[in-house]
Amino acid sequence: MTRIASPLAHASDRFAEHTALSSEEFSLTYPRYLAAVSAVKTKLVNKGIRPGTRIGCLLENCPEYPIVLMALLHLGSSSVSFSTRFPANLIINLMERVGVDTLITSRNALPEKFDAKVRIIHVENLVHLQSIQGAPALITDIDQDEEAMIMFTS
């Protein structure tokens, strides 16, 4: 059985200088993406997230989103994505129906009057793209011919 971590680690070795994740602000190489995923996975474990746990994700289309999703996959947790366009009462109802008791969100995405009795983890406390150590620097000049297997968030 192929583990989810294997393809990303393989891509990190094989396409070390290629873009893995791109946004308007910056791009990440595969090694930097893998480092970000590993760092977020460790933080989630330290926060008590375990394999098999259902975690809600309420995030805008942002570079942190695929990092969080991949970290949850590496951890063996399930992610349940909620649209930021949903009203608070619908999100709360859906979370109760699918058994989500932890929500990863950003301060901007959380609707007003969100009074669910769930644990909130702010993505700003999980993902620190500028401080990832031990990986190549951010790519600022992207050559479209050099990109390989890019994940876009939209």
mmCIF file of C-alpha atoms in Angstrom:
data_model
loop_
_atom_site.group_PDB
_atom_site.id
_atom_site.type_symbol
_atom_site.label_atom_id
_atom_site.label_comp_id
_atom_site.label_asym_id
_atom_site.label_seq_id
_atom_site.Cartn_x
_atom_site.Cartn_y
_atom_site.Cartn_z
ATOM 1 C CA MET A 1 0.000 0.000 0.000
ATOM 2 C CA THR A 2 1.370 3.414 -0.968
ATOM 3 C CA ARG A 3 1.361 5.923 1.845
ATOM 4 C CA ILE A 4 0.225 9.483 1.146
ATOM 5 C CA ALA A 5 3.580 10.796 2.381
ATOM 6 C CA SER A 6 5.550 8.778 -0.172
ATOM 7 C CA PRO A 7 4.545 10.667 -3.346
ATOM 8 C CA LEU A 8 5.257 14.068 -1.789
ATOM 9 C CA ALA A 9 8.621 12.926 -0.428
ATOM 10 C CA HIS A 10 9.430 11.405 -3.824
ATOM 11 C CA ALA A 11 8.470 14.643 -5.611
ATOM 12 C CA SER A 12 10.578 16.582 -3.097
ATOM 13 C CA ASP A 13 13.625 14.533 -4.106
ATOM 14 C CA ARG A 14 12.892 14.336 -7.823
ATOM 15 C CA PHE A 15 11.657 17.906 -8.409
ATOM 16 C CA ALA A 16 13.595 19.772 -5.725
ATOM 17 C CA GLU A 17 13.865 22.994 -7.711
ATOM 18 C CA HIS A 18 10.353 22.887 -9.146
ATOM 19 C CA THR A 19 7.300 24.756 -7.920
ATOM 20 C CA ALA A 20 4.877 22.678 -5.862
ATOM 21 C CA LEU A 21 2.541 25.368 -4.600
ATOM 22 C CA SER A 22 1.953 28.810 -6.040
ATOM 23 C CA SER A 23 -0.015 31.891 -5.038
ATOM 24 C CA GLU A 24 0.069 35.554 -5.948
ATOM 25 C CA GLU A 25 2.459 36.320 -3.082
ATOM 26 C CA PHE A 26 4.988 33.503 -3.472
ATOM 27 C CA SER A 27 5.684 29.957 -4.572
ATOM 28 C CA LEU A 28 7.040 26.982 -2.688
ATOM 29 C CA THR A 29 9.417 24.356 -4.023
ATOM 30 C CA TYR A 30 8.636 20.698 -3.281
ATOM 31 C CA PRO A 31 11.142 20.474 -0.408
ATOM 32 C CA ARG A 32 9.708 23.627 1.158
ATOM 33 C CA TYR A 33 6.148 22.324 0.695
ATOM 34 C CA LEU A 34 7.106 19.019 2.321
ATOM 35 C CA ALA A 35 8.769 20.907 5.202
ATOM 36 C CA ALA A 36 5.610 22.988 5.707
ATOM 37 C CA VAL A 37 3.401 19.879 5.679
ATOM 38 C CA SER A 38 5.676 18.125 8.194
ATOM 39 C CA ALA A 39 5.735 21.155 10.488
ATOM 40 C CA VAL A 40 1.934 21.465 10.444
ATOM 41 C CA LYS A 41 1.514 17.722 11.042
ATOM 42 C CA THR A 42 3.744 17.973 14.122
ATOM 43 C CA LYS A 43 1.769 20.950 15.438
ATOM 44 C CA LEU A 44 -1.515 19.088 14.916
ATOM 45 C CA VAL A 45 -0.196 16.050 16.814
ATOM 46 C CA ASN A 46 0.963 18.354 19.619
ATOM 47 C CA LYS A 47 -2.570 19.778 19.741
ATOM 48 C CA GLY A 48 -3.980 16.283 20.253
ATOM 49 C CA ILE A 49 -5.151 15.503 16.706
ATOM 50 C CA ARG A 50 -4.912 11.755 16.105
ATOM 51 C CA PRO A 51 -5.337 9.439 13.121
ATOM 52 C CA GLY A 52 -8.984 8.825 12.320
ATOM 53 C CA THR A 53 -10.124 12.185 13.701
ATOM 54 C CA ARG A 54 -12.513 14.250 11.564
ATOM 55 C CA ILE A 55 -11.296 17.824 11.356
ATOM 56 C CA GLY A 56 -13.340 20.634 9.851
ATOM 57 C CA CYS A 57 -11.620 23.098 7.528
ATOM 58 C CA LEU A 58 -13.116 26.535 6.996
ATOM 59 C CA LEU A 59 -10.507 28.393 4.974
ATOM 60 C CA GLU A 60 -10.431 30.791 2.074
ATOM 61 C CA ASN A 61 -8.498 29.832 -1.044
ATOM 62 C CA CYS A 62 -5.051 30.454 0.389
ATOM 63 C CA PRO A 63 -1.630 28.788 0.235
ATOM 64 C CA GLU A 64 -2.118 27.437 3.741
ATOM 65 C CA TYR A 65 -5.153 25.378 2.699
ATOM 66 C CA PRO A 66 -3.374 22.635 0.701
ATOM 67 C CA ILE A 67 -0.635 22.510 3.341
ATOM 68 C CA VAL A 68 -3.215 21.855 6.077
ATOM 69 C CA LEU A 69 -5.071 19.297 3.939
ATOM 70 C CA MET A 70 -1.867 17.407 3.123
ATOM 71 C CA ALA A 71 -0.788 17.493 6.784
ATOM 72 C CA LEU A 72 -4.143 15.982 7.802
ATOM 73 C CA LEU A 73 -3.706 13.256 5.163
ATOM 74 C CA HIS A 74 -0.184 12.496 6.395
ATOM 75 C CA LEU A 75 -1.523 12.280 9.919
ATOM 76 C CA GLY A 76 -4.313 9.905 8.902
ATOM 77 C CA SER A 77 -7.105 12.300 9.818
ATOM 78 C CA SER A 78 -10.101 13.153 7.677
ATOM 79 C CA SER A 79 -10.744 16.694 6.548
ATOM 80 C CA VAL A 80 -14.275 17.991 6.142
ATOM 81 C CA SER A 81 -14.249 21.195 4.116
ATOM 82 C CA PHE A 82 -16.864 23.892 4.635
ATOM 83 C CA SER A 83 -17.478 26.794 2.298
ATOM 84 C CA THR A 84 -16.674 30.226 3.651
ATOM 85 C CA ARG A 85 -19.906 31.331 1.982
ATOM 86 C CA PHE A 86 -22.030 29.202 4.315
ATOM 87 C CA PRO A 87 -23.791 30.985 7.174
ATOM 88 C CA ALA A 88 -22.665 30.106 10.695
ATOM 89 C CA ASN A 89 -25.794 28.095 11.545
ATOM 90 C CA LEU A 90 -25.335 25.835 8.486
ATOM 91 C CA ILE A 91 -21.672 25.186 9.296
ATOM 92 C CA ILE A 92 -22.547 24.343 12.902
ATOM 93 C CA ASN A 93 -25.346 22.018 11.775
ATOM 94 C CA LEU A 94 -23.092 20.232 9.279
ATOM 95 C CA MET A 95 -20.318 19.865 11.844
ATOM 96 C CA GLU A 96 -22.728 18.220 14.278
ATOM 97 C CA ARG A 97 -24.096 15.888 11.587
ATOM 98 C CA VAL A 98 -20.671 14.634 10.460
ATOM 99 C CA GLY A 99 -19.069 14.488 13.908
ATOM 100 C CA VAL A 100 -16.532 17.299 13.670
ATOM 101 C CA ASP A 101 -15.425 18.731 17.011
ATOM 102 C CA THR A 102 -12.346 20.642 15.840
ATOM 103 C CA LEU A 103 -12.324 23.376 13.203
ATOM 104 C CA ILE A 104 -9.249 24.757 11.458
ATOM 105 C CA THR A 105 -10.014 28.237 10.198
ATOM 106 C CA SER A 106 -8.540 31.672 9.753
ATOM 107 C CA ARG A 107 -9.562 34.723 11.689
ATOM 108 C CA ASN A 108 -10.981 36.171 8.444
ATOM 109 C CA ALA A 109 -13.018 33.099 7.488
ATOM 110 C CA LEU A 110 -14.857 32.515 10.764
ATOM 111 C CA PRO A 111 -18.399 33.887 10.405
ATOM 112 C CA GLU A 112 -19.806 36.357 12.887
ATOM 113 C CA LYS A 113 -22.001 34.820 15.583
ATOM 114 C CA PHE A 114 -20.193 31.481 15.299
ATOM 115 C CA ASP A 115 -21.077 29.980 18.666
ATOM 116 C CA ALA A 116 -20.423 26.297 18.081
ATOM 117 C CA LYS A 117 -19.083 24.268 20.991
ATOM 118 C CA VAL A 118 -16.018 23.126 19.059
ATOM 119 C CA ARG A 119 -12.311 23.617 19.382
ATOM 120 C CA ILE A 120 -11.028 26.298 17.015
ATOM 121 C CA ILE A 121 -7.476 26.099 15.647
ATOM 122 C CA HIS A 122 -6.422 29.202 13.735
ATOM 123 C CA VAL A 123 -4.395 28.442 10.622
ATOM 124 C CA GLU A 124 -2.218 31.450 11.449
ATOM 125 C CA ASN A 125 -0.965 29.440 14.459
ATOM 126 C CA LEU A 126 -0.249 26.352 12.337
ATOM 127 C CA VAL A 127 1.382 27.567 9.137
ATOM 128 C CA HIS A 128 4.329 29.960 9.152
ATOM 129 C CA LEU A 129 5.558 29.833 5.575
ATOM 130 C CA GLN A 130 8.271 32.429 6.045
ATOM 131 C CA SER A 131 9.906 30.588 8.937
ATOM 132 C CA ILE A 132 10.244 27.072 7.521
ATOM 133 C CA GLN A 133 13.804 25.963 8.210
ATOM 134 C CA GLY A 134 16.064 23.643 6.260
ATOM 135 C CA ALA A 135 14.525 24.127 2.829
ATOM 136 C CA PRO A 136 15.353 26.170 -0.245
ATOM 137 C CA ALA A 137 14.289 29.803 -0.280
ATOM 138 C CA LEU A 138 10.995 30.920 -1.711
ATOM 139 C CA ILE A 139 10.846 31.157 -5.477
ATOM 140 C CA THR A 140 10.009 34.666 -6.553
ATOM 141 C CA ASP A 141 10.685 34.408 -10.293
ATOM 142 C CA ILE A 142 8.590 31.567 -11.673
ATOM 143 C CA ASP A 143 9.524 30.007 -15.006
ATOM 144 C CA GLN A 144 6.362 28.355 -16.336
ATOM 145 C CA ASP A 145 8.433 25.721 -18.191
ATOM 146 C CA GLU A 146 10.035 24.593 -14.939
ATOM 147 C CA GLU A 147 6.816 23.884 -13.023
ATOM 148 C CA ALA A 148 5.790 20.315 -12.263
ATOM 149 C CA MET A 149 2.656 18.914 -10.613
ATOM 150 C CA ILE A 150 1.388 22.203 -9.176
ATOM 151 C CA MET A 151 -1.593 22.222 -6.814
ATOM 152 C CA PHE A 152 -3.750 25.310 -7.270
ATOM 153 C CA THR A 153 -6.274 26.414 -4.686
ATOM 154 C CA SER A 154 -9.423 27.630 -6.354
#
